[in-house]
Amino acid sequence: MNQPKPMNQASAGHLLRLIRRGQAGTRGELQRVTGLSRSTVSARLDQLFRAGWVREHAGDPVADPTGGRPAVRLEFDGSHAAVLVADLETRNARVAVLDLNGEVLAEHAGRLLIDDGPAVVLDRLGAWFAELLTKAGTGMEKVCGVGLSVPGPVDFASGEIVQPPMMPGWDGFPVREALRAALLRHTGGGAAEGGLPVLIENDANVMAYAEQRLGFPDCSAFLLVKVSTGIGAGVVVDGEMYRGIDGGAGDIGHIRLSGFPDALCRCGSYGCLAAVASGRALAEQLTAAGVPTASGSGVRDQLAIGQPDAVRLARAAGRQVGEVLATVVTLLNPGVLVIAGDLAGPPFLTGVRELLYQRAMPRTTAELQVVTGRLGDHAGLAGAGAMVVEYLYAPDRADARLAARAEARGVPGAPAAPEASDVRESPHGLPAVPSGPAAPPFVPGR
């Protein structure tokens, strides 16, 4: 039987992960956690210092439990690079430049119709990103990756949006390449010219990722349901997004309900949950009741002023979603269920709880917290940024980048890069997201 590698073989990338996750914050703690010698820890930290990824904290030193000299705290330096993130809705978008710790350096929100198609939308994103980089006082040479949240199913490995009901023209479109090209047009070059990592993910997934990391980091099974123009769920298990085999996990908006044979969904089927209980569905019902409402955000506005029909319909929609969630919760047994999106408010949440607790077994819901999201409109941006950083600084990729940097500088005895077929280098020593044949070797410029 194959035995796992002992912890004393931890690489610089593994040490970085321990520091980033707060599992070890001093040289002594790294020695204790990994079993590495003092000299080995120092050598591997030197790699991280040279790369600019780790710095010694300028604050108070940490007391040494052995009674020795106080230890200096180590921390991930989130200022050494930046991430571009975008959260696409059906009618609007929000974009930002973040540092690697998720701090917003510049942000913009505006109207952007997903129905205009990928070429128009991605070009607009490129223009917005260029403006934000200027506002943030940074350039493309500092950008290490792009995260894009979209309201449709995504095959994460290929980066393709797959048969999205609310995104006409996006199915199979080469989003990564088009967004890189848009950045090149609007910024004049930099990292966009050579394989800048562009990660694309479903909006409910990245929202779940952000909400779990911020508010419930110890929850090993976490569920978020976004109810806006459509309905979708994001699942985080043991700190990782659960996507299914091709990105289809969590698409609960297309579960069929009985009793609604005439409710036509945008997917072409009748009786889907989204056709009955989404923001779009409620907007249509409000309009029919004499309260003109164009979208899920319009329903949110009506709920904010306590419009009686909106409150009544939101509570009924919550019950319909709660009926579906009784099955979902029974299957997943999550510790936390977050309701997010345009309809996330007391009327809808009350309806969800009514049916969920009525239909699910008491054992399943005894420890379940049912709450609304904490991050609001910023959940998609925060999740997209965290996704990019976790991807780029995973131990194997971090080690490959460090090895490439050392080799480019002719450092003797540089550690060998991991033999990973999916790790390729961009002009900044950053791994490109795998797509197509391997690129020729690249010597990083810094």
GROMACS .gro file of C-alpha atoms in nm:
model
  446
    1MET     CA    1   0.000   0.000   0.000
    2ASN     CA    2   0.131   0.347  -0.092
    3GLN     CA    3   0.213   0.555   0.212
    4PRO     CA    4   0.153   0.934   0.208
    5LYS     CA    5   0.464   1.150   0.199
    6PRO     CA    6   0.573   1.254   0.547
    7MET     CA    7   0.508   1.613   0.647
    8ASN     CA    8   0.881   1.684   0.679
    9GLN     CA    9   0.888   1.690   0.297
   10ALA     CA   10   0.671   2.004   0.296
   11SER     CA   11   0.778   2.242   0.020
   12ALA     CA   12   0.784   2.621   0.013
   13GLY     CA   13   0.436   2.608  -0.140
   14HIS     CA   14   0.310   2.403   0.152
   15LEU     CA   15   0.467   2.643   0.400
   16LEU     CA   16   0.294   2.927   0.219
   17ARG     CA   17  -0.041   2.753   0.256
   18LEU     CA   18   0.016   2.708   0.630
   19ILE     CA   19   0.093   3.077   0.664
   20ARG     CA   20  -0.202   3.187   0.449
   21ARG     CA   21  -0.447   2.973   0.643
   22GLY     CA   22  -0.320   3.084   0.981
   23GLN     CA   23  -0.204   2.734   1.074
   24ALA     CA   24   0.152   2.853   1.138
   25GLY     CA   25   0.266   3.212   1.175
   26THR     CA   26   0.627   3.195   1.294
   27ARG     CA   27   0.939   3.003   1.198
   28GLY     CA   28   0.908   2.795   1.513
   29GLU     CA   29   0.546   2.706   1.441
   30LEU     CA   30   0.639   2.602   1.087
   31GLN     CA   31   0.907   2.373   1.230
   32ARG     CA   32   0.664   2.216   1.475
   33VAL     CA   33   0.383   2.168   1.222
   34THR     CA   34   0.598   2.030   0.939
   35GLY     CA   35   0.882   1.856   1.123
   36LEU     CA   36   1.133   2.042   0.906
   37SER     CA   37   1.465   2.158   1.047
   38ARG     CA   38   1.530   2.520   1.127
   39SER     CA   39   1.771   2.557   0.833
   40THR     CA   40   1.525   2.400   0.588
   41VAL     CA   41   1.242   2.626   0.702
   42SER     CA   42   1.472   2.926   0.663
   43ALA     CA   43   1.575   2.820   0.312
   44ARG     CA   44   1.217   2.774   0.199
   45LEU     CA   45   1.106   3.099   0.356
   46ASP     CA   46   1.388   3.272   0.168
   47GLN     CA   47   1.223   3.155  -0.156
   48LEU     CA   48   0.895   3.311  -0.045
   49PHE     CA   49   1.066   3.633   0.067
   50ARG     CA   50   1.248   3.668  -0.267
   51ALA     CA   51   0.922   3.621  -0.453
   52GLY     CA   52   0.761   3.890  -0.240
   53TRP     CA   53   0.485   3.652  -0.129
   54VAL     CA   54   0.561   3.652   0.244
   55ARG     CA   55   0.679   3.926   0.474
   56GLU     CA   56   0.762   3.960   0.840
   57HIS     CA   57   0.487   4.140   1.027
   58ALA     CA   58   0.578   4.485   1.150
   59GLY     CA   59   0.358   4.454   1.458
   60ASP     CA   60   0.435   4.312   1.799
   61PRO     CA   61   0.650   3.998   1.805
   62VAL     CA   62   0.498   3.672   1.923
   63ALA     CA   63   0.605   3.535   2.260
   64ASP     CA   64   0.803   3.212   2.234
   65PRO     CA   65   0.641   2.940   2.453
   66THR     CA   66   0.985   2.792   2.519
   67GLY     CA   67   1.097   3.114   2.688
   68GLY     CA   68   1.335   3.213   2.409
   69ARG     CA   69   1.355   3.535   2.214
   70PRO     CA   70   1.014   3.657   2.089
   71ALA     CA   71   0.936   3.532   1.737
   72VAL     CA   72   0.842   3.763   1.452
   73ARG     CA   73   0.508   3.697   1.288
   74LEU     CA   74   0.501   3.588   0.922
   75GLU     CA   75   0.217   3.687   0.690
   76PHE     CA   76   0.112   3.651   0.329
   77ASP     CA   77   0.181   3.978   0.148
   78GLY     CA   78  -0.141   4.043  -0.040
   79SER     CA   79  -0.010   4.364  -0.192
   80HIS     CA   80   0.243   4.204  -0.425
   81ALA     CA   81  -0.014   4.142  -0.702
   82ALA     CA   82  -0.373   4.221  -0.794
   83VAL     CA   83  -0.676   4.032  -0.920
   84LEU     CA   84  -0.946   4.151  -1.160
   85VAL     CA   85  -1.295   4.022  -1.077
   86ALA     CA   86  -1.637   4.059  -1.236
   87ASP     CA   87  -1.980   3.947  -1.122
   88LEU     CA   88  -2.228   3.928  -1.412
   89GLU     CA   89  -2.601   3.943  -1.351
   90THR     CA   90  -2.862   3.931  -1.626
   91ARG     CA   91  -2.903   4.311  -1.640
   92ASN     CA   92  -2.611   4.450  -1.441
   93ALA     CA   93  -2.250   4.380  -1.357
   94ARG     CA   94  -2.008   4.469  -1.082
   95VAL     CA   95  -1.631   4.472  -1.136
   96ALA     CA   96  -1.334   4.539  -0.911
   97VAL     CA   97  -0.959   4.532  -0.867
   98LEU     CA   98  -0.866   4.345  -0.551
   99ASP     CA   99  -0.541   4.278  -0.372
  100LEU     CA  100  -0.466   3.917  -0.285
  101ASN     CA  101  -0.627   3.951   0.058
  102GLY     CA  102  -0.955   4.057  -0.100
  103GLU     CA  103  -0.927   4.428  -0.025
  104VAL     CA  104  -1.104   4.643  -0.285
  105LEU     CA  105  -0.862   4.877  -0.464
  106ALA     CA  106  -1.121   5.009  -0.712
  107GLU     CA  107  -1.478   4.911  -0.796
  108HIS     CA  108  -1.753   4.989  -1.047
  109ALA     CA  109  -2.114   4.877  -1.094
  110GLY     CA  110  -2.324   4.947  -1.401
  111ARG     CA  111  -2.590   4.829  -1.638
  112LEU     CA  112  -2.479   4.546  -1.868
  113LEU     CA  113  -2.727   4.318  -2.044
  114ILE     CA  114  -2.621   3.953  -2.060
  115ASP     CA  115  -2.856   3.915  -2.359
  116ASP     CA  116  -2.627   4.141  -2.564
  117GLY     CA  117  -2.398   3.841  -2.602
  118PRO     CA  118  -2.043   3.755  -2.500
  119ALA     CA  119  -1.855   3.971  -2.751
  120VAL     CA  120  -2.027   4.291  -2.636
  121VAL     CA  121  -2.027   4.207  -2.267
  122LEU     CA  122  -1.664   4.095  -2.248
  123ASP     CA  123  -1.542   4.398  -2.441
  124ARG     CA  124  -1.728   4.622  -2.196
  125LEU     CA  125  -1.566   4.437  -1.906
  126GLY     CA  126  -1.225   4.494  -2.062
  127ALA     CA  127  -1.295   4.867  -2.084
  128TRP     CA  128  -1.419   4.881  -1.726
  129PHE     CA  129  -1.114   4.692  -1.601
  130ALA     CA  130  -0.882   4.934  -1.781
  131GLU     CA  131  -1.053   5.230  -1.613
  132LEU     CA  132  -1.036   5.063  -1.271
  133LEU     CA  133  -0.665   4.984  -1.305
  134THR     CA  134  -0.602   5.353  -1.370
  135LYS     CA  135  -0.818   5.446  -1.073
  136ALA     CA  136  -0.632   5.196  -0.853
  137GLY     CA  137  -0.295   5.330  -0.967
  138THR     CA  138  -0.171   4.996  -1.095
  139GLY     CA  139  -0.106   4.830  -1.430
  140MET     CA  140  -0.163   4.498  -1.602
  141GLU     CA  141   0.192   4.394  -1.516
  142LYS     CA  142   0.076   4.352  -1.156
  143VAL     CA  143  -0.239   4.154  -1.240
  144CYS     CA  144  -0.198   3.784  -1.167
  145GLY     CA  145  -0.542   3.656  -1.270
  146VAL     CA  146  -0.904   3.724  -1.352
  147GLY     CA  147  -1.213   3.577  -1.186
  148LEU     CA  148  -1.551   3.586  -1.361
  149SER     CA  149  -1.882   3.495  -1.196
  150VAL     CA  150  -2.168   3.417  -1.437
  151PRO     CA  151  -2.538   3.327  -1.397
  152GLY     CA  152  -2.514   2.990  -1.568
  153PRO     CA  153  -2.358   2.642  -1.550
  154VAL     CA  154  -1.981   2.633  -1.604
  155ASP     CA  155  -1.746   2.346  -1.681
  156PHE     CA  156  -1.461   2.476  -1.467
  157ALA     CA  157  -1.189   2.260  -1.626
  158SER     CA  158  -1.259   2.381  -1.980
  159GLY     CA  159  -1.378   2.727  -1.880
  160GLU     CA  160  -1.687   2.689  -2.100
  161ILE     CA  161  -2.036   2.804  -2.009
  162VAL     CA  162  -2.263   2.507  -2.076
  163GLN     CA  163  -2.619   2.548  -2.207
  164PRO     CA  164  -2.707   2.848  -1.990
  165PRO     CA  165  -3.083   2.918  -1.997
  166MET     CA  166  -3.040   3.289  -1.920
  167MET     CA  167  -2.730   3.359  -2.133
  168PRO     CA  168  -2.820   3.335  -2.504
  169GLY     CA  169  -2.514   3.307  -2.726
  170TRP     CA  170  -2.275   3.210  -2.446
  171ASP     CA  171  -2.291   2.829  -2.480
  172GLY     CA  172  -1.941   2.706  -2.564
  173PHE     CA  173  -1.812   3.057  -2.637
  174PRO     CA  174  -1.433   3.098  -2.579
  175VAL     CA  175  -1.475   3.337  -2.286
  176ARG     CA  176  -1.116   3.314  -2.161
  177GLU     CA  177  -0.961   3.406  -2.493
  178ALA     CA  178  -1.214   3.682  -2.563
  179LEU     CA  179  -1.166   3.843  -2.221
  180ARG     CA  180  -0.787   3.832  -2.255
  181ALA     CA  181  -0.820   3.995  -2.598
  182ALA     CA  182  -1.051   4.264  -2.455
  183LEU     CA  183  -0.798   4.341  -2.181
  184LEU     CA  184  -0.524   4.366  -2.442
  185ARG     CA  185  -0.728   4.608  -2.651
  186HIS     CA  186  -0.818   4.835  -2.363
  187THR     CA  187  -0.499   4.823  -2.155
  188GLY     CA  188  -0.238   4.805  -2.427
  189GLY     CA  189  -0.076   4.481  -2.319
  190GLY     CA  190   0.101   4.361  -2.011
  191ALA     CA  191   0.006   4.024  -1.871
  192ALA     CA  192  -0.298   3.999  -2.099
  193GLU     CA  193  -0.072   3.912  -2.393
  194GLY     CA  194   0.038   3.572  -2.273
  195GLY     CA  195  -0.195   3.335  -2.099
  196LEU     CA  196  -0.321   3.539  -1.807
  197PRO     CA  197  -0.521   3.292  -1.596
  198VAL     CA  198  -0.893   3.355  -1.638
  199LEU     CA  199  -1.115   3.148  -1.409
  200ILE     CA  200  -1.489   3.129  -1.474
  201GLU     CA  201  -1.743   2.998  -1.225
  202ASN     CA  202  -2.116   2.989  -1.158
  203ASP     CA  203  -2.238   3.281  -0.947
  204ALA     CA  204  -2.401   3.073  -0.672
  205ASN     CA  205  -2.080   2.872  -0.632
  206VAL     CA  206  -1.854   3.174  -0.582
  207MET     CA  207  -2.107   3.339  -0.352
  208ALA     CA  208  -2.121   3.022  -0.141
  209TYR     CA  209  -1.740   3.009  -0.137
  210ALA     CA  210  -1.717   3.368  -0.010
  211GLU     CA  211  -1.994   3.341   0.249
  212GLN     CA  212  -1.856   3.015   0.388
  213ARG     CA  213  -1.501   3.147   0.418
  214LEU     CA  214  -1.605   3.471   0.582
  215GLY     CA  215  -1.886   3.370   0.813
  216PHE     CA  216  -1.872   2.994   0.864
  217PRO     CA  217  -1.514   2.869   0.810
  218ASP     CA  218  -1.568   2.569   1.037
  219CYS     CA  219  -1.881   2.450   0.855
  220SER     CA  220  -1.784   2.137   0.658
  221ALA     CA  221  -2.109   2.121   0.457
  222PHE     CA  222  -2.241   2.458   0.346
  223LEU     CA  223  -2.530   2.545   0.114
  224LEU     CA  224  -2.622   2.880  -0.043
  225VAL     CA  225  -2.931   2.942  -0.254
  226LYS     CA  226  -2.937   3.251  -0.475
  227VAL     CA  227  -3.282   3.372  -0.576
  228SER     CA  228  -3.266   3.661  -0.819
  229THR     CA  229  -3.367   3.657  -1.185
  230GLY     CA  230  -3.308   3.282  -1.167
  231ILE     CA  231  -3.253   3.031  -0.888
  232GLY     CA  232  -2.934   2.838  -0.823
  233ALA     CA  233  -2.746   2.676  -0.537
  234GLY     CA  234  -2.380   2.667  -0.442
  235VAL     CA  235  -2.233   2.392  -0.226
  236VAL     CA  236  -1.905   2.405  -0.032
  237VAL     CA  237  -1.779   2.079   0.121
  238ASP     CA  238  -1.468   2.075   0.340
  239GLY     CA  239  -1.376   2.422   0.217
  240GLU     CA  240  -1.399   2.336  -0.153
  241MET     CA  241  -1.668   2.415  -0.408
  242TYR     CA  242  -1.865   2.109  -0.512
  243ARG     CA  243  -1.931   2.133  -0.886
  244GLY     CA  244  -2.039   1.784  -0.990
  245ILE     CA  245  -1.875   1.618  -1.289
  246ASP     CA  246  -1.919   1.907  -1.533
  247GLY     CA  247  -2.041   2.206  -1.335
  248GLY     CA  248  -2.406   2.109  -1.318
  249ALA     CA  249  -2.433   2.068  -0.941
  250GLY     CA  250  -2.673   2.306  -0.768
  251ASP     CA  251  -2.894   2.388  -1.067
  252ILE     CA  252  -3.208   2.356  -0.856
  253GLY     CA  253  -3.397   2.622  -1.048
  254HIS     CA  254  -3.487   2.358  -1.304
  255ILE     CA  255  -3.633   2.103  -1.068
  256ARG     CA  256  -3.995   2.049  -1.179
  257LEU     CA  257  -4.285   2.133  -0.948
  258SER     CA  258  -4.624   1.967  -0.969
  259GLY     CA  259  -4.926   2.191  -1.014
  260PHE     CA  260  -4.770   2.445  -1.253
  261PRO     CA  261  -4.812   2.290  -1.600
  262ASP     CA  262  -4.840   2.630  -1.772
  263ALA     CA  263  -4.534   2.796  -1.614
  264LEU     CA  264  -4.290   2.817  -1.905
  265CYS     CA  265  -3.924   2.838  -1.804
  266ARG     CA  266  -3.648   3.000  -2.013
  267CYS     CA  267  -3.493   2.654  -2.043
  268GLY     CA  268  -3.795   2.553  -2.252
  269SER     CA  269  -3.958   2.326  -1.995
  270TYR     CA  270  -4.275   2.382  -1.796
  271GLY     CA  271  -4.312   2.388  -1.420
  272CYS     CA  272  -3.949   2.461  -1.327
  273LEU     CA  273  -3.892   2.615  -0.985
  274ALA     CA  274  -3.738   2.922  -1.153
  275ALA     CA  275  -4.050   2.970  -1.366
  276VAL     CA  276  -4.262   2.985  -1.050
  277ALA     CA  277  -4.055   3.135  -0.767
  278SER     CA  278  -3.766   3.337  -0.914
  279GLY     CA  279  -3.735   3.714  -0.921
  280ARG     CA  280  -3.829   3.710  -1.289
  281ALA     CA  281  -4.142   3.507  -1.215
  282LEU     CA  282  -4.245   3.737  -0.931
  283ALA     CA  283  -4.184   4.044  -1.149
  284GLU     CA  284  -4.427   3.902  -1.405
  285GLN     CA  285  -4.682   3.821  -1.136
  286LEU     CA  286  -4.654   4.171  -0.988
  287THR     CA  287  -4.695   4.329  -1.330
  288ALA     CA  288  -5.006   4.120  -1.391
  289ALA     CA  289  -5.140   4.240  -1.054
  290GLY     CA  290  -5.103   4.604  -1.161
  291VAL     CA  291  -4.760   4.673  -1.008
  292PRO     CA  292  -4.526   4.717  -1.308
  293THR     CA  293  -4.198   4.540  -1.227
  294ALA     CA  294  -3.926   4.460  -1.480
  295SER     CA  295  -3.690   4.223  -1.299
  296GLY     CA  296  -3.579   4.058  -0.977
  297SER     CA  297  -3.409   4.381  -0.869
  298GLY     CA  298  -3.743   4.553  -0.919
  299VAL     CA  299  -3.906   4.299  -0.689
  300ARG     CA  300  -3.637   4.378  -0.432
  301ASP     CA  301  -3.727   4.745  -0.457
  302GLN     CA  302  -4.096   4.666  -0.402
  303LEU     CA  303  -4.011   4.451  -0.100
  304ALA     CA  304  -3.798   4.732   0.044
  305ILE     CA  305  -4.103   4.959   0.061
  306GLY     CA  306  -4.328   4.682   0.193
  307GLN     CA  307  -4.552   4.663  -0.115
  308PRO     CA  308  -4.825   4.416  -0.001
  309ASP     CA  309  -4.846   4.209  -0.321
  310ALA     CA  310  -4.467   4.177  -0.332
  311VAL     CA  311  -4.455   4.062   0.031
  312ARG     CA  312  -4.731   3.807  -0.028
  313LEU     CA  313  -4.573   3.669  -0.345
  314ALA     CA  314  -4.224   3.654  -0.189
  315ARG     CA  315  -4.351   3.450   0.103
  316ALA     CA  316  -4.533   3.212  -0.132
  317ALA     CA  317  -4.218   3.180  -0.345
  318GLY     CA  318  -4.019   3.104  -0.031
  319ARG     CA  319  -4.253   2.816   0.048
  320GLN     CA  320  -4.210   2.676  -0.302
  321VAL     CA  321  -3.833   2.697  -0.275
  322GLY     CA  322  -3.851   2.552   0.077
  323GLU     CA  323  -4.037   2.250  -0.055
  324VAL     CA  324  -3.749   2.176  -0.294
  325LEU     CA  325  -3.488   2.250  -0.029
  326ALA     CA  326  -3.639   1.989   0.203
  327THR     CA  327  -3.503   1.729  -0.038
  328VAL     CA  328  -3.174   1.910  -0.096
  329VAL     CA  329  -3.110   1.950   0.276
  330THR     CA  330  -3.197   1.586   0.342
  331LEU     CA  331  -2.946   1.481   0.076
  332LEU     CA  332  -2.658   1.713   0.176
  333ASN     CA  333  -2.717   1.752   0.552
  334PRO     CA  334  -2.554   2.099   0.562
  335GLY     CA  335  -2.480   2.290   0.879
  336VAL     CA  336  -2.568   2.627   0.724
  337LEU     CA  337  -2.818   2.730   0.458
  338VAL     CA  338  -2.776   3.087   0.331
  339ILE     CA  339  -3.047   3.257   0.128
  340ALA     CA  340  -2.902   3.526  -0.100
  341GLY     CA  341  -3.001   3.736  -0.399
  342ASP     CA  342  -3.275   3.987  -0.475
  343LEU     CA  343  -3.545   3.804  -0.278
  344ALA     CA  344  -3.333   3.738   0.033
  345GLY     CA  345  -3.538   3.909   0.300
  346PRO     CA  346  -3.786   3.833   0.580
  347PRO     CA  347  -4.093   3.739   0.369
  348PHE     CA  348  -3.906   3.494   0.147
  349LEU     CA  349  -3.696   3.355   0.434
  350THR     CA  350  -4.013   3.298   0.640
  351GLY     CA  351  -4.166   3.100   0.356
  352VAL     CA  352  -3.854   2.886   0.316
  353ARG     CA  353  -3.846   2.802   0.686
  354GLU     CA  354  -4.216   2.714   0.695
  355LEU     CA  355  -4.192   2.442   0.431
  356LEU     CA  356  -3.837   2.331   0.504
  357TYR     CA  357  -3.903   2.255   0.870
  358GLN     CA  358  -4.241   2.105   0.787
  359ARG     CA  359  -4.115   1.865   0.517
  360ALA     CA  360  -3.763   1.772   0.629
  361MET     CA  361  -3.693   1.525   0.907
  362PRO     CA  362  -3.624   1.690   1.247
  363ARG     CA  363  -3.286   1.521   1.268
  364THR     CA  364  -3.181   1.686   0.940
  365THR     CA  365  -3.272   2.035   1.051
  366ALA     CA  366  -3.192   2.015   1.424
  367GLU     CA  367  -2.846   2.172   1.379
  368LEU     CA  368  -2.922   2.364   1.060
  369GLN     CA  369  -2.882   2.743   1.055
  370VAL     CA  370  -3.103   2.915   0.797
  371VAL     CA  371  -2.982   3.273   0.746
  372THR     CA  372  -2.941   3.544   0.484
  373GLY     CA  373  -2.604   3.633   0.333
  374ARG     CA  374  -2.361   3.870   0.504
  375LEU     CA  375  -2.177   4.000   0.198
  376GLY     CA  376  -2.475   4.123  -0.004
  377ASP     CA  377  -2.387   4.247  -0.353
  378HIS     CA  378  -2.015   4.189  -0.290
  379ALA     CA  379  -2.036   3.812  -0.240
  380GLY     CA  380  -1.972   3.736  -0.607
  381LEU     CA  381  -1.665   3.961  -0.625
  382ALA     CA  382  -1.522   3.828  -0.299
  383GLY     CA  383  -1.574   3.468  -0.404
  384ALA     CA  384  -1.428   3.518  -0.751
  385GLY     CA  385  -1.119   3.682  -0.602
  386ALA     CA  386  -1.070   3.409  -0.344
  387MET     CA  387  -1.109   3.144  -0.615
  388VAL     CA  388  -0.829   3.297  -0.823
  389VAL     CA  389  -0.593   3.333  -0.528
  390GLU     CA  390  -0.654   2.978  -0.405
  391TYR     CA  391  -0.590   2.847  -0.755
  392LEU     CA  392  -0.268   3.039  -0.812
  393TYR     CA  393  -0.117   2.980  -0.468
  394ALA     CA  394  -0.203   2.614  -0.426
  395PRO     CA  395   0.117   2.435  -0.315
  396ASP     CA  396   0.199   2.259  -0.643
  397ARG     CA  397   0.142   2.568  -0.855
  398ALA     CA  398   0.329   2.789  -0.610
  399ASP     CA  399   0.624   2.551  -0.618
  400ALA     CA  400   0.622   2.542  -1.000
  401ARG     CA  401   0.629   2.922  -1.012
  402LEU     CA  402   0.907   2.947  -0.755
  403ALA     CA  403   1.114   2.691  -0.947
  404ALA     CA  404   1.063   2.883  -1.272
  405ARG     CA  405   1.171   3.208  -1.109
  406ALA     CA  406   1.482   3.047  -0.964
  407GLU     CA  407   1.573   2.883  -1.294
  408ALA     CA  408   1.531   3.212  -1.481
  409ARG     CA  409   1.778   3.374  -1.244
  410GLY     CA  410   2.024   3.088  -1.267
  411VAL     CA  411   1.994   3.004  -0.898
  412PRO     CA  412   2.203   2.692  -0.829
  413GLY     CA  413   2.020   2.403  -0.669
  414ALA     CA  414   1.679   2.548  -0.753
  415PRO     CA  415   1.397   2.310  -0.664
  416ALA     CA  416   1.252   2.116  -0.952
  417ALA     CA  417   0.903   2.210  -1.063
  418PRO     CA  418   0.632   1.948  -1.003
  419GLU     CA  419   0.560   1.722  -1.298
  420ALA     CA  420   0.207   1.850  -1.351
  421SER     CA  421   0.070   1.847  -1.704
  422ASP     CA  422  -0.174   2.125  -1.625
  423VAL     CA  423   0.081   2.378  -1.503
  424ARG     CA  424   0.207   2.622  -1.764
  425GLU     CA  425   0.371   2.960  -1.717
  426SER     CA  426   0.246   3.302  -1.819
  427PRO     CA  427   0.479   3.601  -1.862
  428HIS     CA  428   0.470   3.656  -1.487
  429GLY     CA  429   0.562   3.304  -1.387
  430LEU     CA  430   0.192   3.237  -1.332
  431PRO     CA  431   0.026   2.910  -1.436
  432ALA     CA  432  -0.220   2.947  -1.719
  433VAL     CA  433  -0.550   2.767  -1.690
  434PRO     CA  434  -0.514   2.449  -1.899
  435SER     CA  435  -0.658   2.475  -2.248
  436GLY     CA  436  -0.529   2.297  -2.556
  437PRO     CA  437  -0.171   2.183  -2.624
  438ALA     CA  438   0.108   2.287  -2.393
  439ALA     CA  439   0.268   2.623  -2.468
  440PRO     CA  440   0.644   2.644  -2.535
  441PRO     CA  441   0.861   2.710  -2.231
  442PHE     CA  442   0.861   3.071  -2.115
  443VAL     CA  443   1.128   3.252  -1.919
  444PRO     CA  444   0.959   3.489  -1.673
  445GLY     CA  445   1.059   3.851  -1.703
  446ARG     CA  446   1.090   3.912  -1.329
   0.00000   0.00000   0.00000
